[in-house]
Short mmCIF file of C-alpha atoms and ligand atoms in Angstrom, two decimals:
data_model
loop_
_atom_site.label_atom_id
_atom_site.label_comp_id
_atom_site.label_asym_id
_atom_site.label_seq_id
_atom_site.Cartn_x
_atom_site.Cartn_y
_atom_site.Cartn_z
CA MET P 727 -37.85 -74.72 -162.03
CA THR P 728 -40.64 -73.77 -159.69
CA ARG P 729 -42.22 -76.10 -157.18
CA ILE P 730 -46.09 -76.10 -157.43
CA SER P 731 -48.64 -77.96 -155.36
CA LEU P 732 -52.28 -77.97 -156.40
CA THR P 733 -55.38 -80.07 -156.34
CA VAL P 734 -56.37 -81.58 -159.68
CA ASN P 735 -59.68 -83.39 -159.84
CA GLY P 736 -59.62 -83.83 -156.09
CA GLN P 737 -56.09 -85.20 -155.93
CA ARG P 738 -53.21 -83.34 -154.43
CA ARG P 739 -50.34 -82.97 -157.02
CA GLU P 740 -46.85 -81.60 -156.62
CA ALA P 741 -44.44 -80.97 -159.41
CA ASP P 742 -41.41 -78.94 -160.49
CA VAL P 743 -42.28 -76.89 -163.58
CA GLU P 744 -40.61 -74.40 -165.76
CA PRO P 745 -42.43 -71.08 -165.02
CA ARG P 746 -43.32 -70.77 -168.71
CA THR P 747 -45.28 -74.05 -168.70
CA LEU P 748 -48.88 -73.33 -169.66
CA LEU P 749 -51.49 -74.97 -167.47
CA VAL P 750 -52.94 -76.94 -170.39
CA TYR P 751 -49.61 -78.57 -171.11
CA PHE P 752 -49.07 -79.24 -167.40
CA LEU P 753 -52.42 -81.10 -167.41
CA ARG P 754 -51.86 -83.00 -170.66
CA GLU P 755 -48.14 -83.74 -170.60
CA HIS P 756 -47.19 -83.86 -167.03
CA LEU P 757 -50.36 -85.41 -165.62
CA GLY P 758 -51.46 -87.27 -168.69
CA LEU P 759 -55.00 -85.69 -168.54
CA THR P 760 -55.55 -85.46 -172.28
CA GLY P 761 -59.29 -84.85 -172.07
CA THR P 762 -58.61 -81.14 -172.16
CA ASN P 763 -57.85 -80.23 -175.80
CA VAL P 764 -55.75 -77.48 -177.39
CA GLY P 765 -57.61 -75.94 -180.40
CA CYS P 766 -56.22 -72.55 -181.21
CA ASP P 767 -53.59 -71.96 -178.55
CA THR P 768 -54.42 -68.24 -178.82
CA SER P 769 -57.25 -67.88 -176.14
CA THR P 770 -60.01 -67.86 -178.75
CA CYS P 771 -61.65 -71.27 -179.13
CA GLY P 772 -62.29 -72.48 -175.56
CA ALA P 773 -61.30 -76.09 -176.29
CA CYS P 774 -58.88 -75.86 -173.34
CA THR P 775 -61.46 -74.70 -170.74
CA VAL P 776 -61.08 -76.14 -167.30
CA HIS P 777 -62.25 -74.93 -163.91
CA LEU P 778 -60.00 -73.02 -161.57
CA ASP P 779 -61.58 -72.86 -158.10
CA GLY P 780 -64.87 -73.83 -159.73
CA GLU P 781 -64.89 -71.20 -162.51
CA SER P 782 -64.26 -71.62 -166.22
CA VAL P 783 -60.88 -70.46 -167.53
CA LYS P 784 -58.86 -71.02 -170.69
CA SER P 785 -55.92 -73.16 -169.64
CA CYS P 786 -53.82 -72.21 -172.69
CA THR P 787 -53.68 -68.64 -171.33
CA LEU P 788 -52.64 -69.44 -167.75
CA LEU P 789 -49.35 -70.46 -166.39
CA ALA P 790 -49.23 -73.63 -164.30
CA VAL P 791 -47.58 -71.54 -161.54
CA GLN P 792 -50.74 -69.37 -161.48
CA ALA P 793 -52.67 -72.39 -160.41
CA ASP P 794 -50.36 -73.20 -157.54
CA GLY P 795 -52.26 -73.78 -154.34
CA ARG P 796 -55.57 -73.79 -156.18
CA GLU P 797 -58.12 -76.29 -157.32
CA VAL P 798 -58.29 -77.39 -160.98
CA THR P 799 -61.09 -79.49 -162.38
CA THR P 800 -60.92 -81.08 -165.83
CA ILE P 801 -63.48 -82.99 -167.91
CA GLU P 802 -62.03 -86.26 -166.53
CA ALA P 803 -63.65 -85.51 -163.18
CA LEU P 804 -67.21 -84.99 -164.32
CA ALA P 805 -68.41 -88.59 -164.75
CA ARG P 806 -68.82 -90.29 -161.35
CA ASP P 807 -68.86 -94.11 -160.75
CA GLY P 808 -69.36 -94.84 -164.44
CA GLU P 809 -72.30 -92.39 -164.65
CA LEU P 810 -72.12 -89.55 -167.04
CA HIS P 811 -72.46 -86.04 -165.64
CA PRO P 812 -75.93 -84.59 -166.36
CA LEU P 813 -74.40 -82.19 -168.92
CA GLN P 814 -72.54 -85.00 -170.66
CA GLU P 815 -75.76 -86.99 -170.74
CA ALA P 816 -77.67 -84.02 -172.10
CA PHE P 817 -75.00 -83.55 -174.86
CA ARG P 818 -75.38 -87.18 -175.83
CA ARG P 819 -79.19 -87.01 -175.71
CA ASN P 820 -79.32 -83.91 -177.87
CA HIS P 821 -76.61 -84.80 -180.40
CA ALA P 822 -74.62 -81.81 -179.28
CA LEU P 823 -71.41 -83.08 -180.85
CA GLN P 824 -70.05 -84.43 -184.08
CA CYS P 825 -66.25 -84.78 -184.01
CA GLY P 826 -66.17 -84.01 -180.28
CA TYR P 827 -63.09 -81.85 -180.25
CA CYS P 828 -64.79 -78.86 -178.70
CA THR P 829 -66.86 -80.90 -176.39
CA PRO P 830 -64.73 -81.07 -173.23
CA GLY P 831 -64.37 -77.27 -173.36
CA MET P 832 -68.03 -76.80 -174.11
CA VAL P 833 -69.11 -79.00 -171.22
CA MET P 834 -66.73 -77.28 -168.76
CA ALA P 835 -67.87 -73.82 -169.91
CA ALA P 836 -71.48 -74.91 -169.58
CA ALA P 837 -71.00 -76.36 -166.13
CA SER P 838 -69.50 -73.05 -164.95
CA LEU P 839 -72.36 -71.20 -166.59
CA LEU P 840 -75.04 -73.30 -164.88
CA ARG P 841 -73.32 -72.84 -161.54
CA GLU P 842 -73.59 -69.00 -162.02
CA ARG P 843 -77.04 -69.18 -163.57
CA PRO P 844 -78.94 -72.40 -162.79
CA ASN P 845 -81.92 -71.51 -164.98
CA PRO P 846 -80.55 -69.57 -167.92
CA THR P 847 -82.62 -68.35 -170.93
CA GLU P 848 -81.59 -69.47 -174.42
CA GLU P 849 -79.92 -66.08 -174.92
CA GLU P 850 -77.92 -66.42 -171.73
CA VAL P 851 -76.70 -69.85 -172.80
CA ARG P 852 -75.59 -68.44 -176.19
CA GLU P 853 -73.80 -65.53 -174.42
CA GLY P 854 -72.39 -67.81 -171.76
CA LEU P 855 -70.80 -70.00 -174.38
CA GLU P 856 -69.44 -67.15 -176.46
CA GLY P 857 -65.88 -68.14 -175.60
CA ASN P 858 -66.23 -71.59 -177.15
CA LEU P 859 -66.15 -72.33 -180.88
CA CYS P 860 -67.54 -75.47 -182.49
CA ARG P 861 -66.60 -76.09 -186.13
CA CYS P 862 -69.13 -78.91 -186.59
CA THR P 863 -72.59 -78.61 -185.02
CA GLY P 864 -73.72 -75.05 -185.66
CA TYR P 865 -74.44 -74.59 -181.85
CA GLN P 866 -78.17 -75.33 -182.11
CA ASN P 867 -77.95 -78.73 -180.34
CA ILE P 868 -75.26 -77.53 -177.89
CA VAL P 869 -77.61 -74.75 -176.68
CA LYS P 870 -80.46 -77.29 -176.56
CA ALA P 871 -78.34 -79.64 -174.50
CA VAL P 872 -77.39 -77.05 -171.95
CA LEU P 873 -81.03 -75.94 -171.58
CA ASP P 874 -82.04 -79.57 -171.27
CA ALA P 875 -79.49 -80.15 -168.50
CA ALA P 876 -80.69 -77.04 -166.72
CA ALA P 877 -84.30 -78.13 -167.00
CA SER P 878 -83.54 -81.65 -165.68
CA GLY P 879 -82.70 -79.91 -162.42
CA ALA P 880 -79.71 -82.18 -161.89
CA ARG P 881 -76.87 -80.75 -159.75
CA VAL P 882 -74.02 -79.67 -162.07
CA MET W 887 -47.00 -71.54 -178.60
CA ILE W 888 -45.03 -71.24 -175.40
CA PRO W 889 -43.49 -67.99 -174.05
CA ALA W 890 -39.72 -67.58 -174.04
CA PRO W 891 -38.12 -68.45 -170.69
CA PHE W 892 -38.37 -65.97 -167.82
CA ASP W 893 -37.76 -65.90 -164.11
CA TYR W 894 -40.85 -66.05 -161.98
CA VAL W 895 -41.30 -64.39 -158.65
CA ARG W 896 -44.37 -63.80 -156.60
CA ALA W 897 -44.75 -60.36 -154.93
CA ASP W 898 -46.22 -60.66 -151.36
CA SER W 899 -47.13 -56.98 -151.19
CA VAL W 900 -47.29 -53.87 -153.43
CA ASP W 901 -44.07 -52.61 -151.91
CA ASP W 902 -42.35 -55.99 -152.66
CA ALA W 903 -43.64 -55.75 -156.30
CA ILE W 904 -42.10 -52.25 -156.55
CA ALA W 905 -38.80 -53.43 -155.15
CA ARG W 906 -38.77 -56.31 -157.68
CA LEU W 907 -39.53 -53.91 -160.55
CA ARG W 908 -36.61 -51.85 -159.51
CA GLU W 909 -34.32 -54.92 -159.42
CA ASP W 910 -35.06 -55.86 -162.98
CA PRO W 911 -35.86 -53.05 -165.45
CA GLU W 912 -36.89 -55.71 -168.00
CA GLY W 913 -39.31 -57.28 -165.52
CA LYS W 914 -43.13 -57.03 -165.84
CA LEU W 915 -46.02 -57.41 -163.45
CA LEU W 916 -48.35 -60.32 -164.07
CA ALA W 917 -51.93 -59.74 -162.98
CA GLY W 918 -54.42 -62.05 -164.83
CA GLY W 919 -51.97 -62.48 -167.72
CA HIS W 920 -54.77 -62.22 -170.32
CA SER W 921 -53.05 -59.50 -172.25
CA LEU W 922 -49.48 -60.26 -171.30
CA LEU W 923 -49.34 -64.07 -171.93
CA PRO W 924 -50.79 -63.84 -175.44
CA ALA W 925 -48.21 -61.19 -176.22
CA MET W 926 -45.39 -63.29 -174.73
CA LYS W 927 -46.45 -66.32 -176.73
CA LEU W 928 -46.11 -64.28 -179.89
CA ARG W 929 -42.74 -62.80 -178.57
CA LEU W 930 -44.28 -59.36 -178.78
CA ALA W 931 -43.31 -59.12 -175.11
CA ARG W 932 -40.28 -60.78 -173.63
CA PRO W 933 -39.95 -59.80 -170.01
CA SER W 934 -36.89 -61.38 -168.19
CA THR W 935 -38.80 -61.62 -164.94
CA LEU W 936 -42.54 -62.01 -164.29
CA ILE W 937 -43.55 -60.53 -160.96
CA ASP W 938 -46.84 -62.18 -160.07
CA ILE W 939 -49.16 -59.75 -158.25
CA GLY W 940 -52.18 -61.95 -158.94
CA ARG W 941 -52.27 -63.13 -155.33
CA LEU W 942 -52.47 -59.73 -153.71
CA ARG W 943 -56.04 -60.28 -152.65
CA ASP W 944 -56.09 -57.03 -150.73
CA LEU W 945 -56.11 -55.29 -154.04
CA ALA W 946 -59.32 -57.00 -155.16
CA TYR W 947 -62.25 -55.07 -153.78
CA ILE W 948 -65.11 -52.76 -154.68
CA ARG W 949 -66.16 -50.33 -151.98
CA GLU W 950 -67.85 -46.98 -151.33
CA ASP W 951 -65.52 -44.05 -150.90
CA GLY W 952 -67.49 -40.88 -150.28
CA ASP W 953 -69.06 -39.74 -153.46
CA ARG W 954 -67.03 -42.25 -155.41
CA VAL W 955 -66.62 -46.03 -155.73
CA ALA W 956 -63.10 -47.44 -155.26
CA ILE W 957 -62.15 -50.46 -157.28
CA GLY W 958 -58.94 -52.38 -156.47
CA ALA W 959 -56.70 -52.89 -159.47
CA LEU W 960 -56.83 -56.67 -159.09
CA THR W 961 -60.56 -56.90 -159.26
CA ARG W 962 -61.55 -59.27 -161.99
CA HIS W 963 -63.91 -58.26 -164.81
CA HIS W 964 -66.32 -60.86 -163.58
CA ASP W 965 -66.53 -59.26 -160.13
CA VAL W 966 -66.86 -55.74 -161.58
CA ALA W 967 -69.65 -57.00 -163.94
CA THR W 968 -71.60 -58.63 -161.03
CA SER W 969 -71.04 -56.03 -158.35
CA GLU W 970 -74.31 -54.84 -156.85
CA LEU W 971 -72.70 -51.67 -155.64
CA LEU W 972 -71.41 -50.80 -159.11
CA ARG W 973 -74.71 -51.70 -160.73
CA GLN W 974 -76.36 -49.17 -158.54
CA ALA W 975 -73.78 -46.46 -158.13
CA CYS W 976 -71.99 -46.53 -161.50
CA PRO W 977 -73.75 -49.05 -163.83
CA ILE W 978 -71.78 -48.18 -166.97
CA VAL W 979 -68.59 -49.69 -165.41
CA ALA W 980 -70.38 -53.00 -164.52
CA HIS W 981 -71.88 -53.16 -168.02
CA ALA W 982 -68.58 -52.41 -169.80
CA ALA W 983 -66.86 -55.20 -167.75
CA SER W 984 -69.67 -57.64 -168.79
CA VAL W 985 -68.84 -57.22 -172.50
CA VAL W 986 -65.12 -57.79 -172.21
CA GLY W 987 -64.08 -60.98 -174.10
CA ASP W 988 -66.02 -64.00 -172.79
CA PRO W 989 -66.83 -65.59 -169.42
CA GLN W 990 -63.48 -67.33 -169.21
CA VAL W 991 -61.55 -64.11 -169.88
CA ARG W 992 -63.70 -62.29 -167.29
CA HIS W 993 -62.92 -64.94 -164.63
CA VAL W 994 -59.17 -64.09 -164.95
CA GLY W 995 -58.54 -60.60 -166.45
CA THR W 996 -58.43 -57.60 -164.13
CA ILE W 997 -59.52 -54.04 -164.38
CA GLY W 998 -56.04 -52.81 -163.43
CA GLY W 999 -54.41 -54.99 -166.12
CA SER W 1000 -56.91 -53.67 -168.64
CA CYS W 1001 -55.92 -50.07 -167.88
CA ALA W 1002 -52.18 -50.62 -167.41
CA HIS W 1003 -52.04 -52.38 -170.76
CA GLY W 1004 -53.11 -49.12 -172.48
CA ASP W 1005 -54.88 -50.87 -175.40
CA PRO W 1006 -57.06 -48.31 -177.16
CA ALA W 1007 -59.39 -51.18 -178.16
CA GLY W 1008 -59.99 -52.09 -174.47
CA ASP W 1009 -63.65 -51.51 -173.21
CA LEU W 1010 -62.90 -50.12 -169.76
CA PRO W 1011 -60.39 -47.32 -170.77
CA SER W 1012 -62.93 -45.26 -172.79
CA VAL W 1013 -65.58 -45.69 -170.13
CA LEU W 1014 -63.20 -44.55 -167.39
CA LEU W 1015 -62.15 -41.59 -169.51
CA ALA W 1016 -65.77 -40.52 -169.98
CA LEU W 1017 -66.34 -40.89 -166.31
CA GLU W 1018 -63.26 -38.80 -165.45
CA ALA W 1019 -62.10 -41.60 -163.16
CA GLU W 1020 -58.98 -41.35 -161.03
CA PHE W 1021 -56.05 -43.76 -161.07
CA VAL W 1022 -54.06 -44.44 -157.93
CA ALA W 1023 -50.47 -45.53 -158.43
CA ARG W 1024 -47.89 -46.47 -155.87
CA GLY W 1025 -44.18 -46.19 -156.50
CA PRO W 1026 -40.92 -46.02 -154.53
CA SER W 1027 -41.72 -42.49 -153.31
CA GLY W 1028 -45.29 -43.15 -152.32
CA GLU W 1029 -48.74 -42.78 -153.82
CA ARG W 1030 -50.10 -40.37 -156.45
CA THR W 1031 -53.41 -39.89 -158.18
CA ILE W 1032 -53.53 -39.56 -161.94
CA PRO W 1033 -56.67 -38.14 -163.66
CA ALA W 1034 -58.08 -40.24 -166.48
CA SER W 1035 -57.32 -37.43 -168.87
CA GLY W 1036 -53.55 -37.87 -168.19
CA PHE W 1037 -53.48 -41.63 -167.79
CA PHE W 1038 -53.55 -43.04 -171.31
CA THR W 1039 -50.50 -41.48 -173.09
CA SER W 1040 -49.99 -43.53 -176.29
CA LEU W 1041 -50.40 -46.95 -177.88
CA PHE W 1042 -49.91 -49.44 -175.05
CA GLU W 1043 -48.43 -46.65 -172.93
CA THR W 1044 -49.71 -45.06 -169.80
CA ALA W 1045 -48.53 -42.43 -167.27
CA LEU W 1046 -47.39 -45.26 -164.94
CA ALA W 1047 -43.65 -45.20 -164.35
CA PRO W 1048 -41.82 -48.55 -164.87
CA ASP W 1049 -41.55 -48.99 -161.10
CA GLU W 1050 -45.16 -48.03 -160.31
CA VAL W 1051 -48.04 -50.32 -159.49
CA LEU W 1052 -51.61 -49.32 -160.26
CA THR W 1053 -53.47 -49.99 -157.03
CA GLU W 1054 -56.96 -48.46 -157.39
CA ILE W 1055 -59.37 -46.85 -159.72
CA ARG W 1056 -62.03 -44.45 -158.43
CA VAL W 1057 -65.22 -43.79 -160.32
CA PRO W 1058 -67.84 -41.22 -159.52
CA ARG W 1059 -71.41 -42.20 -158.62
CA THR W 1060 -73.58 -41.42 -161.59
CA SER W 1061 -77.30 -40.80 -161.53
CA GLY W 1062 -78.28 -39.87 -165.09
CA GLY W 1063 -78.43 -41.89 -168.32
CA TRP W 1064 -75.48 -43.79 -169.66
CA ALA W 1065 -74.63 -46.00 -172.60
CA TYR W 1066 -71.72 -48.17 -173.68
CA LEU W 1067 -72.16 -49.39 -177.21
CA LYS W 1068 -69.65 -51.91 -178.42
CA PHE W 1069 -69.73 -52.82 -182.04
CA ASN W 1070 -68.11 -56.12 -183.18
CA ARG W 1071 -68.78 -58.78 -185.78
CA ARG W 1072 -68.26 -61.91 -183.64
CA ALA W 1073 -69.36 -62.38 -180.06
CA ILE W 1074 -65.87 -62.74 -178.63
CA ASP W 1075 -64.11 -59.94 -180.52
CA TRP W 1076 -62.79 -56.70 -179.33
CA ALA W 1077 -64.68 -53.52 -180.28
CA ILE W 1078 -64.26 -52.43 -183.86
CA VAL W 1079 -65.49 -49.11 -182.35
CA GLY W 1080 -66.96 -48.56 -178.92
CA VAL W 1081 -68.77 -45.47 -177.53
CA ALA W 1082 -69.22 -44.57 -173.89
CA ALA W 1083 -71.60 -41.77 -172.95
CA VAL W 1084 -72.55 -40.50 -169.49
CA ARG W 1085 -74.55 -37.55 -168.26
CA ALA W 1086 -72.63 -35.17 -166.10
CA ASN W 1087 -73.27 -31.68 -164.79
CA GLY W 1088 -76.13 -31.18 -167.20
CA GLY W 1089 -73.95 -32.08 -170.19
CA VAL W 1090 -72.79 -35.35 -171.68
CA ARG W 1091 -69.28 -36.81 -171.69
CA VAL W 1092 -68.34 -39.15 -174.51
CA GLY W 1093 -65.42 -41.66 -174.71
CA LEU W 1094 -64.36 -43.51 -177.79
CA THR W 1095 -62.84 -47.03 -177.99
CA ASN W 1096 -60.44 -47.93 -180.78
CA MET W 1097 -60.54 -44.62 -182.66
CA GLY W 1098 -56.83 -43.69 -182.19
CA LEU W 1099 -53.65 -44.48 -180.34
CA THR W 1100 -55.39 -44.09 -177.01
CA PRO W 1101 -59.02 -44.06 -175.82
CA LEU W 1102 -60.32 -40.66 -176.66
CA ARG W 1103 -62.86 -38.07 -175.52
CA ALA W 1104 -65.19 -36.81 -178.25
CA THR W 1105 -64.89 -33.18 -177.20
CA GLY W 1106 -66.49 -31.87 -180.43
CA VAL W 1107 -69.60 -33.85 -179.63
CA GLU W 1108 -69.59 -32.72 -175.98
CA GLU W 1109 -69.33 -29.07 -177.08
CA ALA W 1110 -72.17 -29.45 -179.58
CA ILE W 1111 -74.48 -30.95 -177.00
CA ALA W 1112 -73.53 -28.20 -174.53
CA SER W 1113 -74.47 -25.53 -177.08
CA GLY W 1114 -77.84 -27.12 -177.71
CA ALA W 1115 -77.30 -29.38 -180.79
CA ASP W 1116 -79.53 -32.44 -181.14
CA PRO W 1117 -77.95 -35.94 -181.10
CA ALA W 1118 -77.74 -36.28 -184.87
CA ALA W 1119 -76.00 -32.91 -185.33
CA ALA W 1120 -73.66 -33.51 -182.42
CA ALA W 1121 -72.83 -37.00 -183.59
CA ALA W 1122 -71.61 -35.67 -186.93
CA ARG W 1123 -68.57 -34.38 -184.96
CA ALA W 1124 -67.73 -37.81 -183.54
CA ASP W 1125 -64.58 -38.37 -185.58
CA GLU W 1126 -63.11 -34.91 -184.91
CA GLY W 1127 -59.55 -35.31 -183.67
CA THR W 1128 -59.48 -39.09 -184.08
CA ALA W 1129 -57.01 -41.25 -185.99
CA PRO W 1130 -58.77 -44.55 -186.30
CA PRO W 1131 -56.70 -47.66 -187.32
CA ALA W 1132 -57.45 -49.74 -190.41
CA ASP W 1133 -57.22 -53.51 -190.10
CA ALA W 1134 -58.78 -56.77 -191.25
CA PHE W 1135 -62.15 -55.80 -189.67
CA ALA W 1136 -62.56 -52.29 -190.94
CA SER W 1137 -60.99 -49.35 -192.80
CA ASP W 1138 -60.47 -46.05 -191.09
CA GLU W 1139 -63.26 -44.49 -193.11
CA TYR W 1140 -65.62 -47.26 -191.90
CA ARG W 1141 -64.61 -46.58 -188.35
CA ARG W 1142 -65.24 -42.89 -188.63
CA GLU W 1143 -68.73 -43.51 -189.97
CA LEU W 1144 -69.42 -46.14 -187.40
CA ALA W 1145 -68.33 -43.74 -184.58
CA LYS W 1146 -70.92 -41.22 -185.79
CA VAL W 1147 -73.69 -43.82 -185.88
CA LEU W 1148 -72.80 -45.19 -182.47
CA VAL W 1149 -72.44 -41.83 -180.91
CA ARG W 1150 -75.82 -40.78 -182.16
CA ARG W 1151 -77.43 -43.89 -180.72
CA ALA W 1152 -75.59 -43.47 -177.50
CA LEU W 1153 -76.70 -39.80 -177.18
CA GLU W 1154 -80.30 -40.68 -177.98
CA GLN W 1155 -80.16 -43.28 -175.13
CA VAL W 1156 -78.48 -40.97 -172.64
CA LEU W 1157 -80.70 -37.96 -173.35
CA ALA W 1158 -83.94 -39.87 -173.54
C1 FAD Q 1243 -59.60 -64.03 -175.79
C2 FAD Q 1243 -59.48 -62.61 -175.16
C3 FAD Q 1243 -60.47 -61.67 -175.48
C4 FAD Q 1243 -60.38 -60.40 -174.94
N1 FAD Q 1243 -61.34 -59.55 -175.27
C5 FAD Q 1243 -61.33 -58.32 -174.73
C6 FAD Q 1243 -62.30 -57.36 -175.00
O1 FAD Q 1243 -63.27 -57.59 -175.78
N2 FAD Q 1243 -62.26 -56.11 -174.44
C7 FAD Q 1243 -61.21 -55.78 -173.55
O2 FAD Q 1243 -61.23 -54.66 -173.02
N3 FAD Q 1243 -60.29 -56.65 -173.25
C8 FAD Q 1243 -60.29 -57.91 -173.76
N4 FAD Q 1243 -59.32 -58.85 -173.45
C9 FAD Q 1243 -58.23 -58.43 -172.57
C10 FAD Q 1243 -58.66 -58.58 -171.11
O3 FAD Q 1243 -59.53 -57.56 -170.73
C11 FAD Q 1243 -57.44 -58.60 -170.19
O4 FAD Q 1243 -57.84 -59.11 -169.02
C12 FAD Q 1243 -56.83 -57.26 -169.86
O5 FAD Q 1243 -56.58 -56.49 -170.95
C13 FAD Q 1243 -55.56 -57.36 -169.07
O6 FAD Q 1243 -55.80 -57.69 -167.68
P1 FAD Q 1243 -54.88 -58.83 -167.00
O7 FAD Q 1243 -55.24 -58.75 -165.54
O8 FAD Q 1243 -55.07 -60.05 -167.64
O9 FAD Q 1243 -53.45 -58.15 -167.12
P2 FAD Q 1243 -52.04 -58.76 -167.52
O10 FAD Q 1243 -52.13 -59.41 -168.88
O11 FAD Q 1243 -51.51 -59.50 -166.37
O12 FAD Q 1243 -51.21 -57.42 -167.68
C14 FAD Q 1243 -51.37 -56.52 -168.77
C15 FAD Q 1243 -50.26 -55.40 -168.71
O13 FAD Q 1243 -50.52 -54.55 -167.58
C16 FAD Q 1243 -49.51 -54.57 -166.65
N5 FAD Q 1243 -50.13 -54.59 -165.33
C17 FAD Q 1243 -51.12 -55.43 -164.92
N6 FAD Q 1243 -51.56 -55.09 -163.72
C18 FAD Q 1243 -50.90 -53.98 -163.32
C19 FAD Q 1243 -50.94 -53.12 -162.14
N7 FAD Q 1243 -51.78 -53.30 -161.16
N8 FAD Q 1243 -50.10 -52.05 -162.14
C20 FAD Q 1243 -49.22 -51.81 -163.19
N9 FAD Q 1243 -49.15 -52.53 -164.29
C21 FAD Q 1243 -49.98 -53.63 -164.37
C22 FAD Q 1243 -48.73 -55.87 -166.94
O14 FAD Q 1243 -47.35 -55.74 -166.54
C23 FAD Q 1243 -48.91 -55.94 -168.38
O15 FAD Q 1243 -47.96 -55.10 -169.12
C24 FAD Q 1243 -59.35 -60.09 -173.98
C25 FAD Q 1243 -58.36 -61.04 -173.72
C26 FAD Q 1243 -58.41 -62.30 -174.21
C27 FAD Q 1243 -57.39 -63.32 -173.83
S1 FES Q 1244 -56.78 -73.66 -177.04
FE1 FES Q 1244 -57.16 -72.31 -175.40
S2 FES Q 1244 -58.66 -71.03 -176.25
FE2 FES Q 1244 -58.18 -72.28 -177.93
S1 FES Q 1245 -68.18 -81.17 -182.41
FE1 FES Q 1245 -66.53 -80.83 -183.80
S2 FES Q 1245 -65.75 -78.94 -183.16
FE2 FES Q 1245 -67.53 -79.10 -181.99
#
């Protein structure tokens, strides 16, 4: 067991973990934060995307011990005081989800993208989301939602 | 999928990492883990100890070094791709890093890990080969510099000794044309074939991704250009000395043909 201490969604967390524990399972099973999904488990689909020190990463391909001392943000932390985050709102407005399985990862990847490029072109959105797969929507509305959120000028 | 159990230690310096590698011959360095962890989940790799060098921030840098640019081994793809210095001094490296995987992968994976992994399908290795980059390795008896031509030795194998740490990669400043053409079917995929071309000393140097057990130089093409052939004629020699793999994406014949097409396009771009 290895002792880790990290900040998850603004809260300090300490835990003893087996070194082989993947970050996504630490979040889901140790902390009960099940908003982050596991889709492929092989670093492909992006369903498990969270932020590590503010940048998108695939939490199925990181060890929890690699996040020790760092800051993790999951989909649970985006809505504030009962208000959806501007990206979540834009996803709803633009019908950017059907089953919703890919959505937490899509939103976290999009939030990281908009932080790096606040005014992306459509192509930059498509490229910025290349690490996230959706089996339902065909991406059209997802891209529209991200452009909509960017245009609304709301802080992401 | 979860990796098999292992001991986890964190190196607090390069020398500490070297000492730990010597303590456990079955141990492995962990940089970003974006090649190693997928392999460990599949039990293709089963190190007994993971020696985490991911926190050695003093190995994450990009700086001028005379007529070269020095890149610390732990510099992430994202930082290579967005480096102003590299975009000006050696743009092909920044570009190649920007087409590795996807943004999430680039936020974690490192240039050192990409090279030490020795994957012939990796994007940076063929670019570094074409650039005649230098690799700096530190081991128990000190530091040595390995030329790119001697670094990639076989499939997933490099000239690094088991107790050596790759610390730095040095690339030359380039001023002429360059191209890195990566061909894949889906956005996130590895290159089915990739071609790197850079102008150097009046000629052109060409590197090939995923055309054999290691990244390769297309020496036939380089010779043809040096003796005055046009891009199309030179590109016809692109598959000389290669041994491309066949897999679910493409047969070896397809790869040979693709290499010729991509080399022609790259040469046209570089010589334009
Ligand atoms: C979904 C996905 C898609 C990808 N797509 C691409 C792609 O399109 N193109 C591409 O080129 N790559 C791709 N990659 C691989 C990516 O570039 C990895 O980041 C890289 O190959 C390894 O870097 P790392 O820092 O993660 O190394 P690690 O996985 O930590 O290490 C890899 C190997 O190198 C050794 N090692 C690491 N650092 C050092 C060092 N400093 N000295 C000595 N040995 C060291 C380790 O012991 C290990 O054996 C992809 C990866 C994923 C998960
Ligand atoms: S579950 Fe992590 S990328 Fe698919
Ligand atoms: S909405 Fe179903 S996978 Fe994207």
